[in-house]
Coordinates of C-alpha atoms and ligand atoms in Angstrom, one line a residue:
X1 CA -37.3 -35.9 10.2
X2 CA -34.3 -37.1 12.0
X3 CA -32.3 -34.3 14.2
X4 CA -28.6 -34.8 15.4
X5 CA -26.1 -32.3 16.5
X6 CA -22.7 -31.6 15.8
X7 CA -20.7 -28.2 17.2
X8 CA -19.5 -27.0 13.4
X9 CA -22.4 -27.2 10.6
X10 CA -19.8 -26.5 7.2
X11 CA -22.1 -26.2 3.7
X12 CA -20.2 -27.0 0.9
X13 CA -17.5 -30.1 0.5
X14 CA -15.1 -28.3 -1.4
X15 CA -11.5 -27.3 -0.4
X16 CA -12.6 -24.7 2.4
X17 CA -15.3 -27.0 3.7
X18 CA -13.0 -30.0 4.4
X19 CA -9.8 -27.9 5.1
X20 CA -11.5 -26.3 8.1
X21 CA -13.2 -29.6 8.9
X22 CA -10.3 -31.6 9.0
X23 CA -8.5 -28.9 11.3
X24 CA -10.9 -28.5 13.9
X25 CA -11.6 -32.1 14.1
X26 CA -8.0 -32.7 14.7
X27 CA -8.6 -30.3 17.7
X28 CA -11.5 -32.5 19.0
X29 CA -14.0 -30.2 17.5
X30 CA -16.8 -31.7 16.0
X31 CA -18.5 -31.0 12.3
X32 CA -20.5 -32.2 10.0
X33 CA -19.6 -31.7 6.1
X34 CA -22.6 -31.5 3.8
X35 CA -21.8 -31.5 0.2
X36 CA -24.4 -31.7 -2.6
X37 CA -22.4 -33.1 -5.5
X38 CA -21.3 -36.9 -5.4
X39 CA -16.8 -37.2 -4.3
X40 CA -16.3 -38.5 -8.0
X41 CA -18.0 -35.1 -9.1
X42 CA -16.2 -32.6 -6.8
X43 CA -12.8 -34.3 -7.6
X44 CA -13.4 -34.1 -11.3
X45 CA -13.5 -30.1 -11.4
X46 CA -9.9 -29.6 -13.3
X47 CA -9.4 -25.8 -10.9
X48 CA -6.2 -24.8 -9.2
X49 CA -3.1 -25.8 -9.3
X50 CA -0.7 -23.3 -7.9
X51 CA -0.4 -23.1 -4.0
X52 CA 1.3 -19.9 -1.9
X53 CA 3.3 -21.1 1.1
X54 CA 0.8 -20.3 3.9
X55 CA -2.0 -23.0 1.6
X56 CA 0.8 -25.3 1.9
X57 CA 1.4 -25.0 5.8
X58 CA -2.1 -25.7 6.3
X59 CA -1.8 -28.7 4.3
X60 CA 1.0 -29.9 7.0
X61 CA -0.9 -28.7 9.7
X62 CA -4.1 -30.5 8.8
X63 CA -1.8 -33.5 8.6
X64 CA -2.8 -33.9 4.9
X65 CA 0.9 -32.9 3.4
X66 CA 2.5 -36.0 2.5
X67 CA 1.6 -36.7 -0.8
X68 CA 1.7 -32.6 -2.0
X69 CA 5.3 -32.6 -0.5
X70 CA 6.4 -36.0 -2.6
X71 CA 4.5 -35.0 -6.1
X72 CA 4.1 -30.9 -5.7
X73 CA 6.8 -29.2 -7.5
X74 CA 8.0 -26.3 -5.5
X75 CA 8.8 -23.4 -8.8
X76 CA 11.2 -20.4 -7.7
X77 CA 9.7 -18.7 -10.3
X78 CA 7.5 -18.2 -13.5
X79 CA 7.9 -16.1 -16.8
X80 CA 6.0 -13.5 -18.2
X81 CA 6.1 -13.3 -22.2
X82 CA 5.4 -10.4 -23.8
X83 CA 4.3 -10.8 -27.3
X84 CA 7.0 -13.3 -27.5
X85 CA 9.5 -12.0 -25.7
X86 CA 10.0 -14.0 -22.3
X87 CA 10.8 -12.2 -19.0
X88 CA 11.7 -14.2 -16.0
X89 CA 10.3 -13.3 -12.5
X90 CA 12.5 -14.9 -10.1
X91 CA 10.4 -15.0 -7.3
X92 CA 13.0 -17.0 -4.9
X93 CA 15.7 -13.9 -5.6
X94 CA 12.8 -10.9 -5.5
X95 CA 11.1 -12.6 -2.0
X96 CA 14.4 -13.7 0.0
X97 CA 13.6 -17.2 -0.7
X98 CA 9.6 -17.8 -0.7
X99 CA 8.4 -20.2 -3.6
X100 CA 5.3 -21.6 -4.6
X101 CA 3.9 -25.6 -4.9
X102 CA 1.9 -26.4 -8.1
X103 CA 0.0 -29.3 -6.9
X104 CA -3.5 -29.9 -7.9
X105 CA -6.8 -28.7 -6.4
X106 CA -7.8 -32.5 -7.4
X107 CA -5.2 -33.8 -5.9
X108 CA -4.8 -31.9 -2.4
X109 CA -8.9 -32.2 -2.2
X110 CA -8.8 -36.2 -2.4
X111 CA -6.2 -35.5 0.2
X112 CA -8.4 -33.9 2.2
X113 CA -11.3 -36.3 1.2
X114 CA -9.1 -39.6 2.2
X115 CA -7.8 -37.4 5.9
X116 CA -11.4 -37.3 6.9
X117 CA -12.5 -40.6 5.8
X118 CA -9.0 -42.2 8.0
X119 CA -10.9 -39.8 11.1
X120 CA -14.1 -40.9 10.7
X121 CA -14.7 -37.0 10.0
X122 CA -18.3 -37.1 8.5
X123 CA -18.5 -35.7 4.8
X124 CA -22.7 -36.2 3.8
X125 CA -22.6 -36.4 -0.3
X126 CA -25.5 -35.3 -2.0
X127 CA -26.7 -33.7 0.5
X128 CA -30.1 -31.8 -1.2
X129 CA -32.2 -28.7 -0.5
X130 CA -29.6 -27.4 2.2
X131 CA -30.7 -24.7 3.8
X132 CA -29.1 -22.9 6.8
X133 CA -32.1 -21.8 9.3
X134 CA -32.2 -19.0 12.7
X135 CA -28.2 -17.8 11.8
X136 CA -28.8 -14.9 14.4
X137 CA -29.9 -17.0 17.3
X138 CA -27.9 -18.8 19.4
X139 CA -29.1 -22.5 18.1
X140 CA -28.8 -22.5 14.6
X141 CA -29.6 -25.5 12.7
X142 CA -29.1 -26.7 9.4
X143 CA -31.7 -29.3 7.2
X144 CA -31.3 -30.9 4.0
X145 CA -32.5 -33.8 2.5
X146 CA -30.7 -36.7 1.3
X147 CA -32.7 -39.9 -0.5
X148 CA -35.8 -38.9 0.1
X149 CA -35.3 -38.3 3.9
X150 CA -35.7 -34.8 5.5
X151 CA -32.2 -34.3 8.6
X152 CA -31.9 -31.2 10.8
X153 CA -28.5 -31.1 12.5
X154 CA -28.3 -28.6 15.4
X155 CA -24.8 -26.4 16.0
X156 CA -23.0 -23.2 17.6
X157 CA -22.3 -22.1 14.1
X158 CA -22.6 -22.9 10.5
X159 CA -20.2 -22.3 8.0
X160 CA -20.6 -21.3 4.2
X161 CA -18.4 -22.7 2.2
X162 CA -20.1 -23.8 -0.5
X163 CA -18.8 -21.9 -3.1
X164 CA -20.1 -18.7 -5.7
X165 CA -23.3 -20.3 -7.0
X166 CA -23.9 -22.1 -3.0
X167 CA -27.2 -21.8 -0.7
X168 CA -25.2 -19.3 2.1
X169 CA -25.0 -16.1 0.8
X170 CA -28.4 -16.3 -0.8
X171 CA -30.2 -17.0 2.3
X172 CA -28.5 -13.8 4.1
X173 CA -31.5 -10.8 3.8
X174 CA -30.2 -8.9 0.8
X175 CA -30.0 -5.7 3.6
X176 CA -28.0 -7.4 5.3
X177 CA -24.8 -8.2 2.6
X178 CA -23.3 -6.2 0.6
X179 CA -22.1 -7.0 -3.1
X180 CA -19.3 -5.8 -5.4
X181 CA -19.0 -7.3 -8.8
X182 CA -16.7 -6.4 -11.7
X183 CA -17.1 -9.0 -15.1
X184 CA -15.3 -9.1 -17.7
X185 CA -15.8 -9.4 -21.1
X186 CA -13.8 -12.8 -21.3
X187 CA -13.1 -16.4 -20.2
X188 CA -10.4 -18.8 -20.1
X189 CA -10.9 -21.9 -22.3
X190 CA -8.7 -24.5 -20.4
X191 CA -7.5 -27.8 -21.4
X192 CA -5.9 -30.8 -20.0
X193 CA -3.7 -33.3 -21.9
X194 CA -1.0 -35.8 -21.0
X195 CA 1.7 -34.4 -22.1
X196 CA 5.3 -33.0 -21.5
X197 CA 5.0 -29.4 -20.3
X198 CA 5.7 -26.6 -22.7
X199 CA 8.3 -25.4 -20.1
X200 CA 9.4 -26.2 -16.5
X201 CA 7.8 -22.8 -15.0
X202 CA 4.8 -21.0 -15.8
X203 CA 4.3 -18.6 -19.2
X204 CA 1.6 -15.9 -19.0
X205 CA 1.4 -14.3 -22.1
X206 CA 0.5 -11.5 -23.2
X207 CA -0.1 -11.4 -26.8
X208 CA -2.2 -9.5 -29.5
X209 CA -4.0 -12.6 -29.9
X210 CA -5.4 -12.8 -26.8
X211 CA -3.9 -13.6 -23.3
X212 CA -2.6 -17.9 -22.3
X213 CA -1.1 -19.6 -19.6
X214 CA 0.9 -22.6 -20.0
X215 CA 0.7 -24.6 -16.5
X216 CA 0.9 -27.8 -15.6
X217 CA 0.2 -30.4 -12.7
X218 CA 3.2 -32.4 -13.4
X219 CA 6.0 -33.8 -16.0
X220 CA 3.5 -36.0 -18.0
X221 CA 0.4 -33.5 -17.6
X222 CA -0.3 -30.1 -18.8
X223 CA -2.7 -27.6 -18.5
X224 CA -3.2 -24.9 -20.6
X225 CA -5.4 -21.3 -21.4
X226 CA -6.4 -19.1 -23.9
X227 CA -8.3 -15.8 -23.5
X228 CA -11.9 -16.3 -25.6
X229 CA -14.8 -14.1 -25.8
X230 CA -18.1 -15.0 -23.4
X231 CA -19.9 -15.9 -26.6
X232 CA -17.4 -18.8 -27.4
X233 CA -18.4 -22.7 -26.6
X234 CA -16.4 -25.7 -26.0
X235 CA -18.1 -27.3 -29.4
X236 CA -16.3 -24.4 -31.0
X237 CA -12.8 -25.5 -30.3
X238 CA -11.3 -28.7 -31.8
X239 CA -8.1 -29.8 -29.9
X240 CA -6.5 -28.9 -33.3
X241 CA -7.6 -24.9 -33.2
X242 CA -6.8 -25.1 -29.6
X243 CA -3.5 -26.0 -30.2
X244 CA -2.9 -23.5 -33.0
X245 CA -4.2 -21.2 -31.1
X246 CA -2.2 -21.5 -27.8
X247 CA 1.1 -21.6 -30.4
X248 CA 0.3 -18.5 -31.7
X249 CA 0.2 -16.5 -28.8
X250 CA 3.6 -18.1 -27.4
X251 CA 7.1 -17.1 -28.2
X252 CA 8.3 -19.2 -31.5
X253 CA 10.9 -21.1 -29.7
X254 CA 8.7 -22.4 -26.8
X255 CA 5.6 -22.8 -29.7
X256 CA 8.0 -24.8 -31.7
X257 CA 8.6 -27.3 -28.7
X258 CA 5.3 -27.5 -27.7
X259 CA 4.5 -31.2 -27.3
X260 CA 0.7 -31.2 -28.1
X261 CA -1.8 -34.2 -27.8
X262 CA -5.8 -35.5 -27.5
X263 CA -7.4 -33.1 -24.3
X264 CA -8.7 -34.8 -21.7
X265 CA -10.9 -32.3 -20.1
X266 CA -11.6 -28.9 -21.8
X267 CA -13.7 -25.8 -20.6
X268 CA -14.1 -22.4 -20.6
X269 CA -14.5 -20.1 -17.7
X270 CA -16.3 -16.7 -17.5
X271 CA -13.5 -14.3 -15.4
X272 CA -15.5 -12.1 -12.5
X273 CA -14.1 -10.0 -9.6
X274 CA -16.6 -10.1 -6.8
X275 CA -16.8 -9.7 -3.0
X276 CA -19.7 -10.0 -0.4
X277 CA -19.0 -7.8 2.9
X278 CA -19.7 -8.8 5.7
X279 CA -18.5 -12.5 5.5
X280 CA -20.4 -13.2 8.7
X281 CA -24.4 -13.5 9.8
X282 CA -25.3 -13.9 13.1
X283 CA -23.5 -17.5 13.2
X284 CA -23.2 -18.2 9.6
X285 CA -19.3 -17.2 8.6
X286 CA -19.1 -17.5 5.0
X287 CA -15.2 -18.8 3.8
X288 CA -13.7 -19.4 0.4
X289 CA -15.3 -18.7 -3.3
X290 CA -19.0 -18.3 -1.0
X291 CA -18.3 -14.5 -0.6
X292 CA -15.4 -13.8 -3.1
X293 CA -14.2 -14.8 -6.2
X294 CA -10.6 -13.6 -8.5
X295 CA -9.9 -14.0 -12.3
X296 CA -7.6 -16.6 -12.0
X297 CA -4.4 -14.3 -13.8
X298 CA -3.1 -14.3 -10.3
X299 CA -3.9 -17.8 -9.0
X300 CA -5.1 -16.0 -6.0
X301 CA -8.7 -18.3 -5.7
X302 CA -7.7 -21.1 -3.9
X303 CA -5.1 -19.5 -2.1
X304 CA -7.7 -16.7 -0.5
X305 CA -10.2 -19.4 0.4
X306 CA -6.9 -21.1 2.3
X307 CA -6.7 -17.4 4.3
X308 CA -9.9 -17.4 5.6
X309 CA -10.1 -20.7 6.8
X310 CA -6.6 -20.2 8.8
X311 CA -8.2 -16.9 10.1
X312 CA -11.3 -19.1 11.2
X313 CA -9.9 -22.1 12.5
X314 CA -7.6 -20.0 14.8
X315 CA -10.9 -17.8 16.0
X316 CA -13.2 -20.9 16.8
X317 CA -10.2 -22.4 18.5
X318 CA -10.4 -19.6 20.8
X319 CA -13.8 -19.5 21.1
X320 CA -13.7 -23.3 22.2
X321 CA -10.7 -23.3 24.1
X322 CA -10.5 -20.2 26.3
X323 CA -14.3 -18.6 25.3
X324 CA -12.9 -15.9 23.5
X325 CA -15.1 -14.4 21.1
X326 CA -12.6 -11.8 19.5
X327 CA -11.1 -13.6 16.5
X328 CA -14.5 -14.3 15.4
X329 CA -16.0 -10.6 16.0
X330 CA -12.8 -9.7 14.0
X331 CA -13.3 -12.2 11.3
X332 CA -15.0 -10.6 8.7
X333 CA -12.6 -7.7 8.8
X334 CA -9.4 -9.8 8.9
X335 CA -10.2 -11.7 6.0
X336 CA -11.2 -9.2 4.0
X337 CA -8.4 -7.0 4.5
X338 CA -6.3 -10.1 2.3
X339 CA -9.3 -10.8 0.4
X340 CA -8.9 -7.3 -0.9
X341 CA -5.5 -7.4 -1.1
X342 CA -5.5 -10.8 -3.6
X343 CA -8.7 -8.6 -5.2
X344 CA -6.3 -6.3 -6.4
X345 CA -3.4 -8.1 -7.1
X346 CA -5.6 -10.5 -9.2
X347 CA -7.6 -7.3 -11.4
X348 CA -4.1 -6.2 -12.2
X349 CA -2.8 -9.1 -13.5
X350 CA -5.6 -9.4 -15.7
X351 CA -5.6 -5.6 -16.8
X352 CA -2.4 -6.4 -17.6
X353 CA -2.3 -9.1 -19.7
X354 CA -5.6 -9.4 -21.6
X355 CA -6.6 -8.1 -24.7
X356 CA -9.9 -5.7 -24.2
X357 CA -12.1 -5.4 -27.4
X358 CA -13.6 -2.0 -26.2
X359 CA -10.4 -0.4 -24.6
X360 CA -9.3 2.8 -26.6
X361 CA -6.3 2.9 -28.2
X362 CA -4.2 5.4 -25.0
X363 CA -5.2 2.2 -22.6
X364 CA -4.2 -0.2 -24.7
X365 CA -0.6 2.2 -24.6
X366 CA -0.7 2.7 -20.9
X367 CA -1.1 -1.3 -20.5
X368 CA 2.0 -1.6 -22.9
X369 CA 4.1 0.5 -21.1
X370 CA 2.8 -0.7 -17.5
X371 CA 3.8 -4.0 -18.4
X372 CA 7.3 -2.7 -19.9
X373 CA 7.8 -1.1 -16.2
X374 CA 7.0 -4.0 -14.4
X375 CA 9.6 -6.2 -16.4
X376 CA 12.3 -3.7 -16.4
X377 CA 12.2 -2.6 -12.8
X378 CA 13.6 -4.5 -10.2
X379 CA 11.1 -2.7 -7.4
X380 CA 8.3 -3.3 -9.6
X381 CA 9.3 -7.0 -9.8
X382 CA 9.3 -7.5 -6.6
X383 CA 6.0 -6.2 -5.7
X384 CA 4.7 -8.4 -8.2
X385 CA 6.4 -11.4 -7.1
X386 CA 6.0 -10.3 -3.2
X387 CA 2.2 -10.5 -4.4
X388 CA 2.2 -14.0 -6.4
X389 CA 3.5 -15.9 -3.5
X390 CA 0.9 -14.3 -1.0
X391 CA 1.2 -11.4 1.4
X392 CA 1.3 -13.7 4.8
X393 CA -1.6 -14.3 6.7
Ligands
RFL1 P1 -15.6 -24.7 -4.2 O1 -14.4 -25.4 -4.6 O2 -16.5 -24.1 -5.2 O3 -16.5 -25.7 -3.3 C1 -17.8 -25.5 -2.8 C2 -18.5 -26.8 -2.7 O4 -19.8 -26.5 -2.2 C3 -20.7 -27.4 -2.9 N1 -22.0 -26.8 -2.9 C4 -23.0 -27.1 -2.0 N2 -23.1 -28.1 -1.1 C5 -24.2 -28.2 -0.4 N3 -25.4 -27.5 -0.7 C6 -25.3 -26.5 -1.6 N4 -26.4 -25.7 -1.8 C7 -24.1 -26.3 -2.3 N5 -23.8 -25.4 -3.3 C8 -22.5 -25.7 -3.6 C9 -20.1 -27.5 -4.3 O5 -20.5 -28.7 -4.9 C10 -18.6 -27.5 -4.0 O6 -18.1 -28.8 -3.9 O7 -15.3 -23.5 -3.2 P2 -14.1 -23.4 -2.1 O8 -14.0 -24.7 -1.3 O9 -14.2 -22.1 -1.4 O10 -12.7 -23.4 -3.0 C11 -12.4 -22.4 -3.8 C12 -11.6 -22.8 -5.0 O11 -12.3 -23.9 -5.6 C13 -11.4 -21.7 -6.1 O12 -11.1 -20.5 -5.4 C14 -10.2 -22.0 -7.0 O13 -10.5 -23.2 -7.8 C15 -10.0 -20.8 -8.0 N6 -8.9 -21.1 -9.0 C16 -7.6 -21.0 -8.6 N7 -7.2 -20.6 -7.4 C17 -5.9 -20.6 -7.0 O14 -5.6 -20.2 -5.8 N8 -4.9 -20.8 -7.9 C18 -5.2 -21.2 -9.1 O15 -4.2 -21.5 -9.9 C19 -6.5 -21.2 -9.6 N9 -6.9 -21.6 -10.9 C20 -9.3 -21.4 -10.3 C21 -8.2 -21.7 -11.2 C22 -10.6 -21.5 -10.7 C23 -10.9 -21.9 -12.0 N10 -12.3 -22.0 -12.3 C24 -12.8 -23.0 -13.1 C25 -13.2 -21.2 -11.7 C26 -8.5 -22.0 -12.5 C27 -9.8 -22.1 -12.9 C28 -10.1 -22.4 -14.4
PHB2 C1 -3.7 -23.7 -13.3 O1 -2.7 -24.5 -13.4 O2 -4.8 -24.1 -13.5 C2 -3.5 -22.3 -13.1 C3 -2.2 -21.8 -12.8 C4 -2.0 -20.4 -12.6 C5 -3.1 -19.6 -12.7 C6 -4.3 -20.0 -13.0 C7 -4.5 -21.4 -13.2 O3 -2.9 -18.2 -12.5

């Protein structure tokens, strides 16, 4: 077994890992990044691709913000059709001026990727069998094994951010974590395809079809969703039903401009509410989709993950800097006060919009008419829209 040592042990080499990575480094804090999956795999998960302000800032303030600010495209708002009818939420007007970037979560993570690699920063791909060990002593240490070789790297603190299905959480004692889950009864079937977006903002639509998004990651590549039940496979949809499908739940005109075209990446994705409190163990913090994961109605995922790693780089800067210990004994809360928050805000959305099979018919007339408030009420707007580009850190 070789041992090193490095102050910041991060599990997981997704966007959390090498956001707070790349942050701290640039502070003169060392970490190691251990990542199981190979770069080429991690960058070819087709996720995210709508970023609130604060996600954004980091971006600039981990220097990795050039390219998102030359490609992103900042949208002042998106529109919400309801069963063809399109309603406008300006969020610019309803927030005094706040916006969001859709830029890729492939894109800003080989950002992140190609930051560390100009550093030196240490990313270890497939990294196997890592297992975080003695979290509630002071010298916690990390081993994993990687071609056939057993490491052990020694730190002050590990961090979890290795996402829902990741090594963290599960080695916390079960009485020691606590879980709330909410699944529903649906995914999102998503698909990529070069071609001209349906529209230059965002449509979420609500329909009696089923619920679909029409995004995008820029002029010459879209990305779409349609509501399908758990049971459904990828073998089951043809690019040709997909199509048809995502038309029919559109308003005509926009359906009738749809430029449509071969997919390049297609999958479906189970929706689940879920939380793990407290996001800290001795000195394990967990950060990102490793202790809570939204339906992505809201695109709040990505954009929670980006919180808690603000509200941990700032604590273990203090910790290193001056020795103060009390962002990170507030962690856990902190975060999960926004966490919560973007909980919430991402349920809703999805109440909202989403046909549910089993609903009776009065909640499938309160979520008529609670949509028909939200789109006629200017107050009601602008909670909403207060909400979509994120409640500040
Ligand atoms: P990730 O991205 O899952 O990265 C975790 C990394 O840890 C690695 N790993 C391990 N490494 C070592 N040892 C182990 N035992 C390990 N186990 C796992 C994994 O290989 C992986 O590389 O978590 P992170 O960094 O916290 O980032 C979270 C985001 O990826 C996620 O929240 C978003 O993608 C969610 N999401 C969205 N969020 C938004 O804010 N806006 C959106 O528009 C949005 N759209 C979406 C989404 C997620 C989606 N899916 C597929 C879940 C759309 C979709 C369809
Ligand atoms: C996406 O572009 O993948 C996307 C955008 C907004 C969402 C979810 C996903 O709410």
């Amino acid at each position: 077994m070789t041992t090193s040592k490095t102050q910041v042990a991060i599990i997981g080499g997704g966007p959390s890992g090498l956001m707070l990575s790349q942050l701290l480094h640039l502070k003169g804090i060392e970490t190691v990044v251990l990542e199981r999956q190979t770069r080429d795999y991690v960058l070819g998960r087709i996720r995210a691709g709508v970023l609130e302000h604060g996600f954004v800032e980091l971006m600039r303030e981990a220097r990795c913000g050039e390219r998102m600010d030359r490609e992103g495209e900042i949208h002042e708002g998106f529109s919400i059709s309801d069963r063809g009818t399109m309603h406008r939420i300006d969020l610019e007007g309803l927030t005094g001026g706040q916006t969001v970037m859709v830029y890729g979560q492939t894109e800003l993570t080989r950002d992140l990727y190609d930051a560390r690699e100009k550093m030196g920063g240490i990313v270890i791909h497939e990294a196997e069998d890592v297992q975080p060990h003695d979290m509630t002593t002071d010298a916690p240490y990390v081993t994993y094994t990687k071609a056939g070789e057993t490491h052990r790297i020694d730190c002050d603190f590990i961090i979890g951010a290795d996402g829902f299905h990741g090594v963290s959480r599960k080695s916390i004692p079960a009485d020691q974590i606590r879980e709330y889950e909410k699944v529903y009864p649906f995914g999102w079937l998503g698909i990529l395809s070069e071609t001209k977006p349906a529209h230059d903002e965002l449509i979420y639509a609500r329909s009696d079809r089923g619920f679909a998004l029409c995004s995008l990651r820029s002029q010459v590549l879209s990305r779409y969703y349609v509501q399908v039940p758990l049971t459904d496979t990828v073998e089951n949809w043809s690019d040709d039903r997909f199509w048809d499908e995502l038309k029919a739940r559109l308003p005509e005109d926009v359906a009738a401009r749809l430029e449509t075209g071969p997919s390049i990446e297609k999958s479906i994705a189970p929706l689940r509410s879920f939380v793990a409190e407290p996001m800290r163990y001795g000195n394990m913090f967990l950060a990102g989709d490793a202790a809570h994961i939204v339906p992505p109605t809201g695109a709040k995922g990505l954009n929670s993950a980006a919180s808690d790693i603000y509200y941990l780089y700032h604590a273990m800067l203090s910790h290193y800097e001056n020795g103060d210990d009390s962002g990170l004994d507030a962690y856990s809360d902190t975060a999960l006060r926004r966490v919560w928050k973007a909980q919430r805000f991402s349920w809703w959305m999805t109440s909202m919009l989403h046909v549910f099979p089993d609903h009776p018919e009065f909640d499938q007339k309160l979520q008529s008419i609670e949509l028909d408030y939200f789109l006629s009420s200017e107050a009601a707007r602008t909670s909403l829209a207060e909400n979509y580009v994120g409640l500040p850190f």
